[in-house]
């Protein structure tokens, strides 16, 4: 699962195309062999520049790096490949070391609903000379970013990250919101929702592999992208070469409540951050001890339960959304990320005292995403994917009971992780959830304190894949390590594997930084 900042970036990309699902005509139709997907596997791609205009920074970065882009035609419904089609946007940064070319490296940045078109540029930096041995392929998954889009018209905030609130009345408000958001998605996109799934995105990946003329594909996926990679290996055994999963999510944990199971890790991250902030009381004024900093956070949560906090002239932050702001700041123990959270908490504490406050540029962007229609596309896409993947029919009372059972131990994360979601009111998934029963040689990368995808998920996948190796960073409270944490040990271990294709003999470990 991505950080809130990533989700905000996703929403910007997802709004680029504002059209409805249409039939594409780029697939070659002359193939008449026994392969029902032959016209997709053999389609002729039209490569073009990536930038959509002068304001398209991501596209311009791809163009400046020498990448090109294309739209691949895929079936909406893989059980009816002769029917309606949609497009999936890809980018390609071609191998420069052709004498040592390895093949394709397909990249996914997480989510669900994370655009990944930009990744050939961002990941080529950490890969160094290894990048030149691959065609680096970014992909905006179906209905995301520049692919055929989906927007449910939500203006009620980022639904997957809402809190149940402080009492039964607040929870009933959440029930009404979840029901209304599900109704909107069904009304606008009911004809395509059964096909907005991880399994279909994995099938799209295999069309990309075939259309680019490769027998196998290497893969680097973060967070939810690790789950997507796992699903691909299950549907298409033997078609992966080198596989790196960072921030590993196990299929057993994957559910519509994306933070369920991560409550303890988030509360531990909150306490660790509070200790960090207390040591810098002179800079932030949040409290001179960890207990005092946590009391400041509690004061904010108590105040917002009584009445929403006014942030600037535009934003009213209520008890359903404010916890997501705090949790969003706990995804990393890097110093600049902790400092950003401290700045936010300092501002929220003043707002809790009903003082007039103005948000920073970064916080204003976050609130715009969370509180307005700016986050509609990303929130609707994320919810559509998880609801299309995993059934959720528990009865509305069960969530309320789960929230109350976890609130005492996890006062911040529990009401978010256990809250009702729109999946309670969604149609049943068209396919059963994916179960891993294979064994894949892969490099799994995980931090023991990851507050998004708990370390136990990496251990579970490692146990299911005996041929895999688990690279651990003990003590790090970080979601996303390779190329994102500044850990030279992690970066070098992954690069060696991508260069040689040889996994370590044993499960390696890298040390976390002692001071952040």
Short mmCIF file of C-alpha atoms in Angstrom, two decimals:
data_model
loop_
_atom_site.label_atom_id
_atom_site.label_comp_id
_atom_site.label_asym_id
_atom_site.label_seq_id
_atom_site.Cartn_x
_atom_site.Cartn_y
_atom_site.Cartn_z
CA UNK A 1 0.00 0.00 0.00
CA UNK A 2 1.33 3.43 -0.85
CA UNK A 3 1.91 6.43 1.38
CA UNK A 4 -0.65 9.24 1.20
CA UNK A 5 1.83 11.32 -0.78
CA UNK A 6 2.05 8.52 -3.35
CA UNK A 7 -1.73 8.36 -3.48
CA UNK A 8 -1.88 12.09 -4.15
CA UNK A 9 0.58 11.65 -7.01
CA UNK A 10 -1.51 8.74 -8.29
CA UNK A 11 -4.62 10.92 -8.39
CA UNK A 12 -2.88 13.49 -10.56
CA UNK A 13 -1.83 10.84 -13.06
CA UNK A 14 -5.20 9.12 -13.02
CA UNK A 15 -6.94 12.31 -14.08
CA UNK A 16 -4.91 12.72 -17.27
CA UNK A 17 -7.45 10.89 -19.37
CA UNK A 18 -11.08 11.82 -18.72
CA UNK A 19 -12.81 9.60 -21.23
CA UNK A 20 -14.99 6.54 -20.81
CA UNK A 21 -13.97 2.98 -21.63
CA UNK A 22 -13.77 2.56 -25.39
CA UNK A 23 -12.86 -0.20 -27.77
CA UNK A 24 -9.30 0.11 -29.06
CA UNK A 25 -8.25 -1.02 -32.49
CA UNK A 26 -4.48 -1.38 -32.19
CA UNK A 27 -4.45 -5.16 -31.91
CA UNK A 28 -3.46 -7.08 -34.98
CA UNK A 29 -6.36 -9.28 -36.07
CA UNK A 30 -4.80 -11.43 -38.75
CA UNK A 31 -3.59 -14.22 -36.47
CA UNK A 32 -5.82 -17.27 -36.73
CA UNK A 33 -4.02 -19.91 -34.69
CA UNK A 34 -5.31 -21.72 -31.59
CA UNK A 35 -4.22 -19.01 -29.19
CA UNK A 36 -7.42 -17.10 -28.23
CA UNK A 37 -5.24 -14.12 -27.33
CA UNK A 38 -3.16 -14.21 -30.50
CA UNK A 39 -4.33 -10.83 -31.74
CA UNK A 40 -3.20 -9.26 -28.47
CA UNK A 41 0.06 -11.18 -28.19
CA UNK A 42 1.01 -10.23 -31.78
CA UNK A 43 -0.26 -6.68 -31.86
CA UNK A 44 1.90 -4.03 -33.48
CA UNK A 45 2.79 -1.27 -31.05
CA UNK A 46 3.06 2.38 -32.01
CA UNK A 47 5.77 4.00 -29.90
CA UNK A 48 5.61 7.74 -29.29
CA UNK A 49 6.92 10.45 -27.02
CA UNK A 50 5.68 10.24 -23.43
CA UNK A 51 4.97 13.88 -22.54
CA UNK A 52 1.36 14.93 -23.05
CA UNK A 53 2.20 18.62 -22.87
CA UNK A 54 4.56 21.16 -21.39
CA UNK A 55 3.09 20.68 -17.89
CA UNK A 56 3.63 16.91 -17.94
CA UNK A 57 6.76 16.67 -15.77
CA UNK A 58 6.69 12.89 -15.56
CA UNK A 59 6.32 12.52 -19.32
CA UNK A 60 9.07 15.02 -19.99
CA UNK A 61 11.39 13.17 -17.60
CA UNK A 62 10.77 9.98 -19.57
CA UNK A 63 11.41 11.75 -22.85
CA UNK A 64 14.59 13.36 -21.52
CA UNK A 65 15.85 9.95 -20.41
CA UNK A 66 15.30 8.54 -23.92
CA UNK A 67 12.22 6.49 -23.08
CA UNK A 68 9.20 6.04 -25.31
CA UNK A 69 5.58 5.16 -24.62
CA UNK A 70 2.84 3.04 -26.19
CA UNK A 71 -0.71 1.88 -25.55
CA UNK A 72 -1.32 -1.86 -25.50
CA UNK A 73 -4.74 -3.31 -26.29
CA UNK A 74 -6.03 -5.96 -23.86
CA UNK A 75 -9.41 -7.67 -23.40
CA UNK A 76 -11.75 -6.15 -20.86
CA UNK A 77 -12.88 -9.70 -20.05
CA UNK A 78 -10.31 -12.44 -20.60
CA UNK A 79 -13.07 -15.05 -20.78
CA UNK A 80 -14.38 -13.22 -23.87
CA UNK A 81 -11.23 -12.05 -25.71
CA UNK A 82 -13.20 -11.35 -28.86
CA UNK A 83 -15.25 -8.69 -27.12
CA UNK A 84 -14.62 -5.27 -25.70
CA UNK A 85 -11.05 -4.06 -25.33
CA UNK A 86 -9.31 -1.45 -23.19
CA UNK A 87 -5.86 0.10 -23.35
CA UNK A 88 -2.95 -0.17 -20.95
CA UNK A 89 -0.26 2.52 -21.09
CA UNK A 90 3.38 1.46 -20.91
CA UNK A 91 6.74 3.18 -21.04
CA UNK A 92 10.06 1.68 -22.13
CA UNK A 93 13.65 2.69 -21.45
CA UNK A 94 15.58 0.39 -23.74
CA UNK A 95 18.73 -1.46 -22.75
CA UNK A 96 21.91 0.37 -23.70
CA UNK A 97 24.31 -2.49 -22.91
CA UNK A 98 22.97 -4.67 -25.70
CA UNK A 99 25.91 -7.07 -25.47
CA UNK A 100 24.78 -8.04 -21.97
CA UNK A 101 21.05 -7.50 -22.36
CA UNK A 102 19.03 -9.68 -19.98
CA UNK A 103 15.47 -8.91 -21.07
CA UNK A 104 12.48 -7.00 -19.75
CA UNK A 105 12.19 -5.66 -16.20
CA UNK A 106 8.56 -4.80 -15.51
CA UNK A 107 8.04 -2.28 -12.70
CA UNK A 108 5.11 -1.65 -10.33
CA UNK A 109 5.01 1.04 -7.63
CA UNK A 110 2.24 -0.39 -5.48
CA UNK A 111 -1.20 0.87 -4.61
CA UNK A 112 -3.53 -0.69 -5.41
CA UNK A 113 -4.05 1.80 -8.22
CA UNK A 114 -0.50 3.11 -8.39
CA UNK A 115 0.57 4.50 -11.78
CA UNK A 116 4.03 3.17 -12.64
CA UNK A 117 4.71 4.73 -16.03
CA UNK A 118 7.40 6.95 -14.46
CA UNK A 119 9.41 4.14 -12.88
CA UNK A 120 11.98 3.45 -15.62
CA UNK A 121 13.46 6.87 -14.86
CA UNK A 122 13.33 6.69 -11.07
CA UNK A 123 14.61 3.12 -10.80
CA UNK A 124 17.38 3.48 -13.39
CA UNK A 125 19.18 5.78 -10.93
CA UNK A 126 19.47 3.20 -8.16
CA UNK A 127 20.18 0.39 -10.64
CA UNK A 128 23.22 2.17 -12.07
CA UNK A 129 24.96 0.20 -14.79
CA UNK A 130 22.58 -2.72 -14.26
CA UNK A 131 19.79 -0.63 -15.76
CA UNK A 132 21.53 -0.71 -19.13
CA UNK A 133 21.06 -4.48 -19.31
CA UNK A 134 17.28 -4.31 -19.25
CA UNK A 135 14.44 -2.83 -21.17
CA UNK A 136 12.82 -1.09 -18.19
CA UNK A 137 9.02 -1.20 -18.56
CA UNK A 138 6.65 1.03 -16.62
CA UNK A 139 2.95 0.24 -16.68
CA UNK A 140 -0.15 2.10 -15.57
CA UNK A 141 -2.42 -0.81 -14.57
CA UNK A 142 -5.81 -1.15 -16.20
CA UNK A 143 -8.12 1.79 -15.37
CA UNK A 144 -5.26 3.74 -13.74
CA UNK A 145 -3.29 6.78 -14.90
CA UNK A 146 -2.97 6.94 -18.69
CA UNK A 147 -4.60 3.58 -19.22
CA UNK A 148 -8.33 3.48 -19.93
CA UNK A 149 -9.52 5.40 -16.85
CA UNK A 150 -12.04 4.89 -14.10
CA UNK A 151 -13.40 7.60 -11.78
CA UNK A 152 -16.36 6.90 -9.53
CA UNK A 153 -17.09 10.56 -8.91
CA UNK A 154 -16.27 10.50 -5.22
CA UNK A 155 -16.05 13.82 -3.41
CA UNK A 156 -16.27 12.40 0.10
CA UNK A 157 -12.61 11.82 0.78
CA UNK A 158 -10.21 8.94 0.32
CA UNK A 159 -12.48 6.09 1.37
CA UNK A 160 -9.89 3.32 1.85
CA UNK A 161 -8.20 5.30 4.63
CA UNK A 162 -11.15 6.58 6.66
CA UNK A 163 -11.59 6.06 10.41
CA UNK A 164 -14.70 4.72 12.13
CA UNK A 165 -14.63 7.68 14.50
CA UNK A 166 -15.12 7.89 18.23
CA UNK A 167 -18.64 6.56 18.85
CA UNK A 168 -21.59 4.72 17.35
CA UNK A 169 -23.02 7.84 15.71
CA UNK A 170 -19.73 8.48 13.95
CA UNK A 171 -19.60 4.86 12.83
CA UNK A 172 -23.09 5.06 11.34
CA UNK A 173 -21.88 8.04 9.30
CA UNK A 174 -19.16 5.77 7.93
CA UNK A 175 -21.70 3.10 7.02
CA UNK A 176 -23.66 5.68 5.04
CA UNK A 177 -20.53 6.93 3.27
CA UNK A 178 -19.37 3.41 2.36
CA UNK A 179 -22.79 2.52 0.97
CA UNK A 180 -23.00 5.74 -1.05
CA UNK A 181 -19.52 5.33 -2.54
CA UNK A 182 -20.31 1.77 -3.61
CA UNK A 183 -23.55 2.99 -5.18
CA UNK A 184 -21.75 5.68 -7.16
CA UNK A 185 -19.18 3.24 -8.55
CA UNK A 186 -21.88 0.79 -9.55
CA UNK A 187 -23.97 3.48 -11.22
CA UNK A 188 -21.07 4.92 -13.25
CA UNK A 189 -18.92 1.85 -13.93
CA UNK A 190 -21.03 -1.20 -13.11
CA UNK A 191 -20.34 -2.73 -16.52
CA UNK A 192 -16.56 -2.84 -15.98
CA UNK A 193 -16.19 -3.29 -12.20
CA UNK A 194 -16.06 -7.12 -12.40
CA UNK A 195 -12.88 -6.80 -14.47
CA UNK A 196 -11.03 -4.25 -12.31
CA UNK A 197 -8.98 -6.91 -10.55
CA UNK A 198 -5.42 -7.89 -9.77
CA UNK A 199 -5.79 -11.14 -11.67
CA UNK A 200 -6.73 -9.26 -14.82
CA UNK A 201 -3.82 -6.84 -14.34
CA UNK A 202 -1.53 -9.87 -14.11
CA UNK A 203 -3.01 -11.13 -17.38
CA UNK A 204 -2.33 -7.71 -18.90
CA UNK A 205 1.29 -8.10 -17.80
CA UNK A 206 1.52 -11.33 -19.77
CA UNK A 207 0.09 -9.65 -22.86
CA UNK A 208 2.79 -6.99 -22.49
CA UNK A 209 5.44 -9.71 -22.24
CA UNK A 210 4.21 -11.42 -25.37
CA UNK A 211 3.64 -8.21 -27.36
CA UNK A 212 7.24 -7.21 -26.62
CA UNK A 213 8.45 -10.54 -27.94
CA UNK A 214 9.84 -12.08 -24.74
CA UNK A 215 9.44 -15.60 -23.34
CA UNK A 216 9.94 -14.47 -19.75
CA UNK A 217 9.88 -11.23 -17.78
CA UNK A 218 11.79 -9.99 -14.75
CA UNK A 219 9.84 -8.01 -12.19
CA UNK A 220 10.28 -5.41 -9.45
CA UNK A 221 7.18 -4.67 -7.37
CA UNK A 222 6.64 -2.65 -4.21
CA UNK A 223 3.94 -3.13 -1.56
CA UNK A 224 0.70 -4.09 -3.38
CA UNK A 225 2.99 -4.60 -6.38
CA UNK A 226 4.45 -7.57 -4.51
CA UNK A 227 0.98 -9.11 -4.39
CA UNK A 228 0.53 -8.43 -8.10
CA UNK A 229 3.82 -10.22 -8.75
CA UNK A 230 2.72 -13.19 -6.65
CA UNK A 231 -0.53 -13.42 -8.60
CA UNK A 232 1.37 -13.30 -11.89
CA UNK A 233 3.59 -16.21 -10.88
CA UNK A 234 0.53 -18.24 -9.92
CA UNK A 235 -1.32 -17.58 -13.18
CA UNK A 236 1.76 -17.87 -15.41
CA UNK A 237 4.22 -20.30 -13.81
CA UNK A 238 7.66 -20.40 -15.38
CA UNK A 239 7.39 -17.03 -17.11
CA UNK A 240 9.42 -15.02 -14.60
CA UNK A 241 13.18 -14.65 -14.63
CA UNK A 242 14.46 -12.39 -11.82
CA UNK A 243 11.92 -11.27 -9.29
CA UNK A 244 12.26 -8.66 -6.53
CA UNK A 245 9.36 -8.03 -4.15
CA UNK A 246 9.88 -5.10 -1.75
CA UNK A 247 7.48 -4.50 1.15
CA UNK A 248 6.00 -7.96 0.78
CA UNK A 249 2.27 -8.53 1.11
CA UNK A 250 1.12 -12.11 1.58
CA UNK A 251 -2.07 -13.30 -0.17
CA UNK A 252 -3.45 -14.42 3.20
CA UNK A 253 -3.32 -10.86 4.54
CA UNK A 254 -4.63 -9.14 1.42
CA UNK A 255 -8.13 -7.80 2.10
CA UNK A 256 -10.32 -4.71 1.56
CA UNK A 257 -9.07 -3.38 4.91
CA UNK A 258 -5.55 -2.69 3.72
CA UNK A 259 -4.19 -1.78 7.16
CA UNK A 260 -5.77 -4.73 8.95
CA UNK A 261 -2.95 -6.65 10.62
CA UNK A 262 -0.67 -3.59 10.61
CA UNK A 263 -2.21 -1.92 13.68
CA UNK A 264 0.62 -2.88 16.03
CA UNK A 265 3.31 -1.81 13.58
CA UNK A 266 1.69 1.60 13.15
CA UNK A 267 1.29 2.17 16.86
CA UNK A 268 4.94 1.17 17.35
CA UNK A 269 5.93 3.60 14.60
CA UNK A 270 3.92 6.32 16.33
CA UNK A 271 5.73 5.71 19.63
CA UNK A 272 9.12 5.70 17.89
CA UNK A 273 8.29 8.96 16.14
CA UNK A 274 7.12 10.47 19.46
CA UNK A 275 10.50 9.64 21.00
CA UNK A 276 12.21 11.30 18.03
CA UNK A 277 10.04 14.41 18.36
CA UNK A 278 10.59 14.58 22.13
CA UNK A 279 14.33 14.67 21.56
CA UNK A 280 13.68 17.76 19.40
CA UNK A 281 11.23 19.49 21.69
CA UNK A 282 13.10 22.74 21.23
CA UNK A 283 12.38 22.67 17.51
CA UNK A 284 8.78 21.44 17.52
CA UNK A 285 7.39 22.06 21.01
CA UNK A 286 5.32 18.88 21.07
CA UNK A 287 6.57 17.63 24.42
CA UNK A 288 9.87 16.86 26.12
CA UNK A 289 9.10 13.16 26.64
CA UNK A 290 7.53 10.50 24.49
CA UNK A 291 4.51 10.47 26.78
CA UNK A 292 4.04 14.21 26.39
CA UNK A 293 4.23 13.99 22.59
CA UNK A 294 1.68 11.18 22.58
CA UNK A 295 -0.52 13.29 24.84
CA UNK A 296 -0.36 16.05 22.21
CA UNK A 297 -1.55 13.57 19.59
CA UNK A 298 -4.32 12.43 21.93
CA UNK A 299 -5.36 16.04 22.45
CA UNK A 300 -5.71 16.46 18.68
CA UNK A 301 -7.80 13.29 18.34
CA UNK A 302 -10.04 14.28 21.25
CA UNK A 303 -10.56 17.76 19.83
CA UNK A 304 -11.46 16.55 16.35
CA UNK A 305 -13.95 14.08 17.86
CA UNK A 306 -15.78 17.05 19.35
CA UNK A 307 -15.71 19.19 16.20
CA UNK A 308 -13.78 19.27 12.91
CA UNK A 309 -10.55 21.26 12.78
CA UNK A 310 -10.41 24.31 10.55
CA UNK A 311 -7.24 24.32 8.42
CA UNK A 312 -6.93 27.56 6.49
CA UNK A 313 -10.03 28.89 4.78
CA UNK A 314 -10.72 25.83 2.62
CA UNK A 315 -10.48 22.73 4.74
CA UNK A 316 -12.46 21.18 7.58
CA UNK A 317 -10.69 18.09 8.85
CA UNK A 318 -12.96 15.68 10.72
CA UNK A 319 -12.40 12.59 12.87
CA UNK A 320 -12.87 10.26 9.93
CA UNK A 321 -10.01 11.71 7.87
CA UNK A 322 -7.53 13.18 10.38
CA UNK A 323 -6.15 9.76 11.49
CA UNK A 324 -5.20 9.09 7.85
CA UNK A 325 -3.08 12.26 7.89
CA UNK A 326 -1.18 10.99 10.93
CA UNK A 327 -0.83 7.42 9.70
CA UNK A 328 0.34 8.72 6.34
CA UNK A 329 3.30 10.31 8.11
CA UNK A 330 4.35 7.05 9.76
CA UNK A 331 5.41 5.19 6.62
CA UNK A 332 9.09 6.00 7.05
CA UNK A 333 11.62 6.67 9.80
CA UNK A 334 13.78 8.84 7.55
CA UNK A 335 14.59 12.12 9.23
CA UNK A 336 12.91 14.40 6.70
CA UNK A 337 9.74 12.34 6.81
CA UNK A 338 9.65 12.44 10.61
CA UNK A 339 10.24 16.18 10.51
CA UNK A 340 7.35 16.64 8.09
CA UNK A 341 5.03 14.77 10.46
CA UNK A 342 6.24 16.87 13.38
CA UNK A 343 5.44 20.05 11.45
CA UNK A 344 1.97 18.72 10.68
CA UNK A 345 1.27 17.66 14.27
CA UNK A 346 2.41 21.07 15.52
CA UNK A 347 -0.07 22.76 13.18
CA UNK A 348 -2.86 20.33 14.10
CA UNK A 349 -2.25 20.94 17.79
CA UNK A 350 -2.82 24.65 17.25
CA UNK A 351 -5.96 23.90 15.24
CA UNK A 352 -7.13 21.65 18.09
CA UNK A 353 -6.83 24.70 20.36
CA UNK A 354 -9.08 26.45 17.81
CA UNK A 355 -6.34 28.81 16.71
CA UNK A 356 -6.34 30.01 13.09
CA UNK A 357 -3.73 28.07 11.08
CA UNK A 358 -2.58 27.96 7.48
CA UNK A 359 -1.42 24.66 5.95
CA UNK A 360 1.96 24.23 4.37
CA UNK A 361 1.98 23.64 0.63
CA UNK A 362 2.53 19.92 1.20
CA UNK A 363 -0.27 19.62 3.75
CA UNK A 364 -2.64 21.63 1.55
CA UNK A 365 -2.01 19.20 -1.28
CA UNK A 366 -2.65 16.27 1.02
CA UNK A 367 -5.89 17.76 2.31
CA UNK A 368 -7.07 18.55 -1.19
CA UNK A 369 -6.57 14.91 -2.09
CA UNK A 370 -8.28 13.62 1.05
CA UNK A 371 -11.18 16.03 1.30
CA UNK A 372 -12.19 16.92 -2.26
CA UNK A 373 -12.79 15.30 -5.60
CA UNK A 374 -9.06 15.54 -6.36
CA UNK A 375 -8.63 12.09 -4.83
CA UNK A 376 -11.72 10.62 -6.45
CA UNK A 377 -10.03 8.69 -9.23
CA UNK A 378 -7.31 7.12 -7.07
CA UNK A 379 -9.70 6.25 -4.22
CA UNK A 380 -12.27 4.75 -6.58
CA UNK A 381 -9.65 2.75 -8.46
CA UNK A 382 -8.09 1.41 -5.26
CA UNK A 383 -11.44 0.40 -3.84
CA UNK A 384 -12.59 -1.16 -7.11
CA UNK A 385 -9.48 -3.34 -7.22
CA UNK A 386 -9.63 -4.65 -3.65
CA UNK A 387 -13.41 -5.12 -3.75
CA UNK A 388 -13.09 -6.92 -7.08
CA UNK A 389 -10.40 -9.18 -5.62
CA UNK A 390 -11.74 -10.22 -2.21
CA UNK A 391 -15.31 -10.68 -1.01
CA UNK A 392 -16.42 -8.79 2.10
CA UNK A 393 -19.88 -9.57 3.50
CA UNK A 394 -19.66 -9.45 7.28
CA UNK A 395 -22.66 -7.38 8.30
CA UNK A 396 -22.29 -3.77 9.36
CA UNK A 397 -22.26 -4.57 13.08
CA UNK A 398 -19.14 -6.73 12.82
CA UNK A 399 -16.89 -3.82 11.90
CA UNK A 400 -18.10 -1.74 14.81
CA UNK A 401 -17.35 -4.60 17.20
CA UNK A 402 -13.89 -5.06 15.69
CA UNK A 403 -13.15 -1.35 16.06
CA UNK A 404 -14.13 -1.33 19.72
CA UNK A 405 -12.12 -4.49 20.38
CA UNK A 406 -8.97 -2.92 18.95
CA UNK A 407 -9.40 0.70 20.05
CA UNK A 408 -7.81 0.34 23.51
CA UNK A 409 -4.66 -1.33 22.18
CA UNK A 410 -4.48 0.63 18.94
CA UNK A 411 -6.24 3.98 19.50
CA UNK A 412 -4.98 5.54 16.26
CA UNK A 413 -4.73 2.63 13.82
CA UNK A 414 -7.52 0.37 15.06
CA UNK A 415 -10.50 2.52 14.01
CA UNK A 416 -8.91 2.89 10.55
CA UNK A 417 -7.78 -0.71 10.03
CA UNK A 418 -11.05 -2.25 11.22
CA UNK A 419 -13.47 0.30 9.77
CA UNK A 420 -16.19 -0.67 7.30
CA UNK A 421 -15.34 -0.25 3.61
CA UNK A 422 -17.41 0.02 0.46
CA UNK A 423 -16.66 -3.64 -0.23
CA UNK A 424 -19.43 -4.52 2.23
CA UNK A 425 -21.87 -3.18 -0.38
CA UNK A 426 -20.03 -4.38 -3.53
CA UNK A 427 -21.07 -7.16 -5.85
CA UNK A 428 -19.33 -10.46 -5.30
CA UNK A 429 -15.97 -10.87 -7.08
CA UNK A 430 -16.06 -12.71 -10.38
CA UNK A 431 -13.12 -14.91 -9.34
CA UNK A 432 -11.91 -16.45 -6.11
CA UNK A 433 -8.87 -14.87 -4.43
CA UNK A 434 -5.49 -16.13 -5.53
CA UNK A 435 -3.85 -18.84 -3.43
CA UNK A 436 -0.12 -19.45 -3.75
CA UNK A 437 0.81 -23.08 -4.22
CA UNK A 438 3.97 -22.69 -6.27
CA UNK A 439 7.63 -22.06 -5.53
CA UNK A 440 9.42 -19.15 -7.15
CA UNK A 441 13.07 -18.13 -6.85
CA UNK A 442 12.73 -14.51 -5.80
CA UNK A 443 14.43 -11.91 -3.65
CA UNK A 444 12.07 -10.66 -0.96
CA UNK A 445 13.01 -7.35 0.70
CA UNK A 446 11.47 -6.32 4.02
CA UNK A 447 11.95 -4.17 7.11
CA UNK A 448 11.01 -5.67 10.45
CA UNK A 449 9.17 -2.48 11.44
CA UNK A 450 7.33 -1.87 8.15
CA UNK A 451 4.08 -0.11 9.17
CA UNK A 452 2.25 -0.86 5.90
CA UNK A 453 3.03 -4.46 5.00
CA UNK A 454 4.10 -6.16 8.25
CA UNK A 455 7.23 -8.27 8.24
CA UNK A 456 5.19 -11.38 8.96
CA UNK A 457 3.85 -11.18 5.39
CA UNK A 458 7.37 -11.46 3.98
CA UNK A 459 8.07 -14.41 6.26
CA UNK A 460 4.86 -16.09 5.09
CA UNK A 461 5.67 -15.73 1.38
CA UNK A 462 9.24 -16.89 2.05
CA UNK A 463 7.86 -20.01 3.72
CA UNK A 464 5.56 -20.66 0.75
CA UNK A 465 8.44 -20.11 -1.69
CA UNK A 466 11.35 -22.17 -0.29
CA UNK A 467 13.48 -21.18 -3.30
CA UNK A 468 13.21 -17.50 -2.38
CA UNK A 469 15.57 -15.51 -0.18
CA UNK A 470 14.50 -12.90 2.39
CA UNK A 471 16.65 -9.77 2.69
CA UNK A 472 15.87 -8.19 6.08
CA UNK A 473 16.58 -4.74 7.50
CA UNK A 474 16.10 -5.21 11.23
CA UNK A 475 14.74 -2.30 13.21
CA UNK A 476 13.81 -0.11 10.24
CA UNK A 477 10.31 1.39 10.29
CA UNK A 478 10.22 1.88 6.56
CA UNK A 479 7.85 0.90 3.77
CA UNK A 480 9.83 0.49 0.55
CA UNK A 481 13.58 -0.08 0.81
CA UNK A 482 15.33 -0.57 -2.53
CA UNK A 483 16.25 2.84 -3.90
CA UNK A 484 14.00 4.54 -1.33
CA UNK A 485 15.74 4.22 2.02
CA UNK A 486 19.28 5.23 1.18
CA UNK A 487 20.59 1.88 2.42
CA UNK A 488 23.63 1.03 0.31
CA UNK A 489 23.61 -2.58 1.53
CA UNK A 490 20.05 -3.17 0.30
CA UNK A 491 20.66 -1.41 -3.01
CA UNK A 492 23.82 -3.37 -3.73
CA UNK A 493 22.28 -6.74 -2.78
CA UNK A 494 19.35 -6.17 -5.13
CA UNK A 495 21.60 -4.94 -7.94
CA UNK A 496 23.86 -7.98 -7.67
CA UNK A 497 20.84 -10.24 -8.03
CA UNK A 498 19.47 -8.27 -10.98
CA UNK A 499 22.90 -8.37 -12.62
CA UNK A 500 23.73 -12.04 -12.09
CA UNK A 501 20.40 -13.76 -11.53
CA UNK A 502 21.96 -15.60 -8.58
CA UNK A 503 20.20 -15.48 -5.23
CA UNK A 504 22.24 -15.45 -2.01
CA UNK A 505 23.00 -18.82 -0.51
CA UNK A 506 21.24 -17.82 2.73
CA UNK A 507 18.83 -15.12 3.83
CA UNK A 508 20.90 -11.90 3.98
CA UNK A 509 20.49 -9.00 6.38
CA UNK A 510 21.35 -5.31 6.21
CA UNK A 511 21.73 -2.98 9.16
CA UNK A 512 19.34 -0.09 9.68
CA UNK A 513 20.78 3.37 10.21
CA UNK A 514 21.37 4.10 13.88
CA UNK A 515 20.16 7.69 13.62
CA UNK A 516 17.49 9.19 11.40
#
